[in-house]
mmCIF file of C-alpha atoms in Angstrom:
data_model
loop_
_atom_site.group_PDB
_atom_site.id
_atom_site.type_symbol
_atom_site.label_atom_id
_atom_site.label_comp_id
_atom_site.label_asym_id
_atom_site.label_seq_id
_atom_site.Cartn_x
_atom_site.Cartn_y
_atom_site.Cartn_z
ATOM 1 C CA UNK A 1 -16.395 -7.986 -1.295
ATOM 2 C CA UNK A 2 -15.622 -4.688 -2.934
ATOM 3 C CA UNK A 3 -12.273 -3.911 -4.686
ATOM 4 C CA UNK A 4 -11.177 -0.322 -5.081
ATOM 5 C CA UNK A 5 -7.848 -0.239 -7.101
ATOM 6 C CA UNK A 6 -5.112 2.616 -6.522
ATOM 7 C CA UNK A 7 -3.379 4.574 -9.452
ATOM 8 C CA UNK A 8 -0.771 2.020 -10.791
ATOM 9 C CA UNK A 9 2.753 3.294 -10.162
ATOM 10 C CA UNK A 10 5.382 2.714 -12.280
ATOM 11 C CA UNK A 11 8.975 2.392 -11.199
ATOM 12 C CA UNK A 12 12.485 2.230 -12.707
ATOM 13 C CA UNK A 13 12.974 -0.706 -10.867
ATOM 14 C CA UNK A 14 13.013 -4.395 -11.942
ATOM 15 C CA UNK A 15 10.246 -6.446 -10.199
ATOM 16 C CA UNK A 16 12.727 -8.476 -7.801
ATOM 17 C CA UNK A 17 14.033 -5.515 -6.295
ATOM 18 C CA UNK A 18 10.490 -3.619 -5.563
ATOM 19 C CA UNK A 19 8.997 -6.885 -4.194
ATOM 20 C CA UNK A 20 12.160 -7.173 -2.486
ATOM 21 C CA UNK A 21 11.656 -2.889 -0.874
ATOM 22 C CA UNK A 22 7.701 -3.839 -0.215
ATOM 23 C CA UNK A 23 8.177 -7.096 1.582
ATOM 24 C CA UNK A 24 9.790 -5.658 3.995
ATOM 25 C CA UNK A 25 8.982 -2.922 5.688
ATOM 26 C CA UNK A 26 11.864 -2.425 8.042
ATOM 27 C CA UNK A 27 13.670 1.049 7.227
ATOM 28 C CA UNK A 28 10.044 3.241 5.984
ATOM 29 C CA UNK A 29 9.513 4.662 8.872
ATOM 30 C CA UNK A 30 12.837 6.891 8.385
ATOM 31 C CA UNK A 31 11.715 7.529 4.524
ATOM 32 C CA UNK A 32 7.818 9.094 5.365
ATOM 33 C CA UNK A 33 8.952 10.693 8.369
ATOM 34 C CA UNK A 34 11.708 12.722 5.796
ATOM 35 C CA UNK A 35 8.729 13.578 3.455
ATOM 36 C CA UNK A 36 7.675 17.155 2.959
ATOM 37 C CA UNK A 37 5.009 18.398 4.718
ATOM 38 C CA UNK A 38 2.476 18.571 1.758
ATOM 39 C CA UNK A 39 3.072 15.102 0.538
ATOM 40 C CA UNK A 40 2.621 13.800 4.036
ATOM 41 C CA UNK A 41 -0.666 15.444 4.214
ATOM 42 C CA UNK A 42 -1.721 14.006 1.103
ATOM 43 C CA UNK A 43 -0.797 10.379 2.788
ATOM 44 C CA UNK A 44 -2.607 11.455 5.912
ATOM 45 C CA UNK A 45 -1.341 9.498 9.057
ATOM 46 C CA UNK A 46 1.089 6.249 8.660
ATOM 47 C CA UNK A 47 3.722 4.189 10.781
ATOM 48 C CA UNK A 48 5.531 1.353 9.264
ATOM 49 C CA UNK A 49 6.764 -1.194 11.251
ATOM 50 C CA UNK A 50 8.731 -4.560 9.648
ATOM 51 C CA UNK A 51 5.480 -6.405 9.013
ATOM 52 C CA UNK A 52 2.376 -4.077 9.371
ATOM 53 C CA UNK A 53 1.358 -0.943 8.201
ATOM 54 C CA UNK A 54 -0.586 1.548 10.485
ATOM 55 C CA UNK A 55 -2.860 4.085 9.094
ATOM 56 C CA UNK A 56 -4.714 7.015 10.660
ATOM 57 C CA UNK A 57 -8.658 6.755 9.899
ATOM 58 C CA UNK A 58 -11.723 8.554 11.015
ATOM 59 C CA UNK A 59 -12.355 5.450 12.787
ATOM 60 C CA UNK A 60 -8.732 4.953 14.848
ATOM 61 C CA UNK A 61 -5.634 3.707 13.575
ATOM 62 C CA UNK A 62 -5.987 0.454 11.273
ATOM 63 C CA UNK A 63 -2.953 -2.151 11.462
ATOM 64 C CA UNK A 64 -2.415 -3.840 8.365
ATOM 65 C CA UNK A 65 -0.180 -7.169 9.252
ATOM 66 C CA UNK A 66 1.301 -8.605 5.985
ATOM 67 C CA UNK A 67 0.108 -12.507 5.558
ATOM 68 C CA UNK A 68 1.367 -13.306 2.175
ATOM 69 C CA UNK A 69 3.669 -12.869 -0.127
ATOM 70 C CA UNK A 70 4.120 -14.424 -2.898
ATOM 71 C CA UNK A 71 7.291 -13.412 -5.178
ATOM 72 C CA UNK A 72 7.195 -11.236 -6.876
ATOM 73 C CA UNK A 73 3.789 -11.190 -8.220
ATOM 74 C CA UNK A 74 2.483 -9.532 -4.935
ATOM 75 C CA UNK A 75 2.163 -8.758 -1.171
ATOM 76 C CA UNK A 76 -0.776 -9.019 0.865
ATOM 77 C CA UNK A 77 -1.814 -7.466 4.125
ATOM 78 C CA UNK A 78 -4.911 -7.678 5.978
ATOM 79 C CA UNK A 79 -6.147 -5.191 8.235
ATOM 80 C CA UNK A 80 -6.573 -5.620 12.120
ATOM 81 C CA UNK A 81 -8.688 -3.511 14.285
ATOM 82 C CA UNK A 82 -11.171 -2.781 11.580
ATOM 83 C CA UNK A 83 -14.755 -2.769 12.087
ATOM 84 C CA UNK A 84 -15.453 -5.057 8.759
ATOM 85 C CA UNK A 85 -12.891 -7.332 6.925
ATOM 86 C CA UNK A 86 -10.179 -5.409 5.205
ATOM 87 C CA UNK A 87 -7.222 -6.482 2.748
ATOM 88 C CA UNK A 88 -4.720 -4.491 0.452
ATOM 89 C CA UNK A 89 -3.089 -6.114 -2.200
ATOM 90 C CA UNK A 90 0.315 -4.732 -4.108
ATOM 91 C CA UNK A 91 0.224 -6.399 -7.561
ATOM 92 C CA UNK A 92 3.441 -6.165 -9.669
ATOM 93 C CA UNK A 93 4.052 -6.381 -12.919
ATOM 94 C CA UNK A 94 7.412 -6.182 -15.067
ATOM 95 C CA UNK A 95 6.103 -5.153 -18.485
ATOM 96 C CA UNK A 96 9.873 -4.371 -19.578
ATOM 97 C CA UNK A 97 13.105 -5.009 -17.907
ATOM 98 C CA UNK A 98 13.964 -2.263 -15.196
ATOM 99 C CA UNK A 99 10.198 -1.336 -15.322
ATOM 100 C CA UNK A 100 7.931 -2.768 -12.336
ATOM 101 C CA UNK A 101 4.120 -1.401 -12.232
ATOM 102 C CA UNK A 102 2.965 -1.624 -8.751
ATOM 103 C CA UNK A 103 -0.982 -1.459 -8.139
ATOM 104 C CA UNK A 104 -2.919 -1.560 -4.521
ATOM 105 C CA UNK A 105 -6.324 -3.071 -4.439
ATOM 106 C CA UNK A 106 -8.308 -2.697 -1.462
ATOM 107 C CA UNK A 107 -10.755 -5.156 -0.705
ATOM 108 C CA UNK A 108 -13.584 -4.630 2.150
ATOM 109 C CA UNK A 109 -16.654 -6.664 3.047
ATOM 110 C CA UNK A 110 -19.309 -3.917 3.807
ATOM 111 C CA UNK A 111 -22.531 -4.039 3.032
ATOM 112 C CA UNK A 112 -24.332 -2.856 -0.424
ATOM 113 C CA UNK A 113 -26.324 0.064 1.203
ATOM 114 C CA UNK A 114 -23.254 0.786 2.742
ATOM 115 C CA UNK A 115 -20.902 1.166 -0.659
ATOM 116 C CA UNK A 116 -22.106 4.708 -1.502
ATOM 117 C CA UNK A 117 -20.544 6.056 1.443
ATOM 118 C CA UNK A 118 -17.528 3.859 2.145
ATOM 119 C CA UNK A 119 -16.634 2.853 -1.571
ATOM 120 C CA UNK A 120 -14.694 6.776 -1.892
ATOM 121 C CA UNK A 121 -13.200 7.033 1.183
ATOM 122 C CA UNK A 122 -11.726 3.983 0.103
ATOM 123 C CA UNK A 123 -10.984 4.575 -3.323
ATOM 124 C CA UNK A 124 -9.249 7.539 -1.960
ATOM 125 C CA UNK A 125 -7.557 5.401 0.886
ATOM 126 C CA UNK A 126 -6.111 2.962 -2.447
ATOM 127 C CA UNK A 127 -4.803 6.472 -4.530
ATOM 128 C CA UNK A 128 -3.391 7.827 -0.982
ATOM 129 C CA UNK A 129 -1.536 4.576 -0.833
ATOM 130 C CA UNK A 130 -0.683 4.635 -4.521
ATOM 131 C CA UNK A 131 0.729 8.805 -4.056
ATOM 132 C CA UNK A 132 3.220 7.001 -0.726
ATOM 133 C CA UNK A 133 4.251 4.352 -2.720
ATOM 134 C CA UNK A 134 5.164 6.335 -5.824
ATOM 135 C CA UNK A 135 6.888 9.046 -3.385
ATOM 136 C CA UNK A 136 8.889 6.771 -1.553
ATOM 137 C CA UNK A 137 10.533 4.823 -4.540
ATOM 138 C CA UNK A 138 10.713 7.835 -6.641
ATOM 139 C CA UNK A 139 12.726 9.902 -3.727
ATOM 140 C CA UNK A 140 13.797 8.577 -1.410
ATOM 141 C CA UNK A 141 14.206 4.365 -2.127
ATOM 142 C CA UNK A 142 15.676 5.676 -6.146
#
């Protein structure tokens, strides 16, 4: 399994709160959709829904159902419709009170020939998910 972790984000938050916002999705749809236009293109194609994530990829849209959570240390979803095994992982941490860093890690199951040409698309897909979350608590959730 390969992990490809996103920027870490850090939010003026404390960590109850985020895990609280990224727990539940219900309500992001309304956030992304208010987004300007180059930000949005930077996150490329995604619908939230109150427990699953849907992304645009060159291979068709990817839902990724939530199946853990485990407060507030992190949230986990796990990708359905994908061709090979897929999780994402939001790790918190509260170094300092009203401070939460918040770090995806995307783990996939491909094979090792295979890592040279999936491993940045989903390094990218990890930062891309890093640049919503960051955008989304530092407008519009503040």
């Amino acid at each position: 399994m390969a992990r490809y972790k996103g920027n870490t984000v850090a939010i003026a938050r404390p960590i109850e709160t985020v895990y609280d916002r990224v727990s539940d999705l219900s309500g992001y749809q309304q956030y992304v959709d208010r987004l300007p236009d180059d930000i949005k293109a930077k996150i490329g194609d995604v619908v939230f829904e109150p427990d699953a994530i849907y992304i645009g990829t060159p291979m068709g849209k990817v839902a990724l159902k939530m199946t853990e959570k485990n407060r507030p240390a992190d949230v986990k979803f796990e990708a359905q419709g994908s061709p090979v095994p897929l999780s994402v992982k939001l790790q918190l941490e509260e170094p300092e009170a009203e401070k939460t860093l918040l770090t995806p890690v995307v783990e996939v199951e491909v094979p090792g020939m295979m890592l040279p040409f999936v491993g940045p698309k989903m390094q990218s897909a990890a930062d891309q998910l890093s640049t919503l979350i960051g955008n989304l608590f530092g407008g519009a959730l503040s």
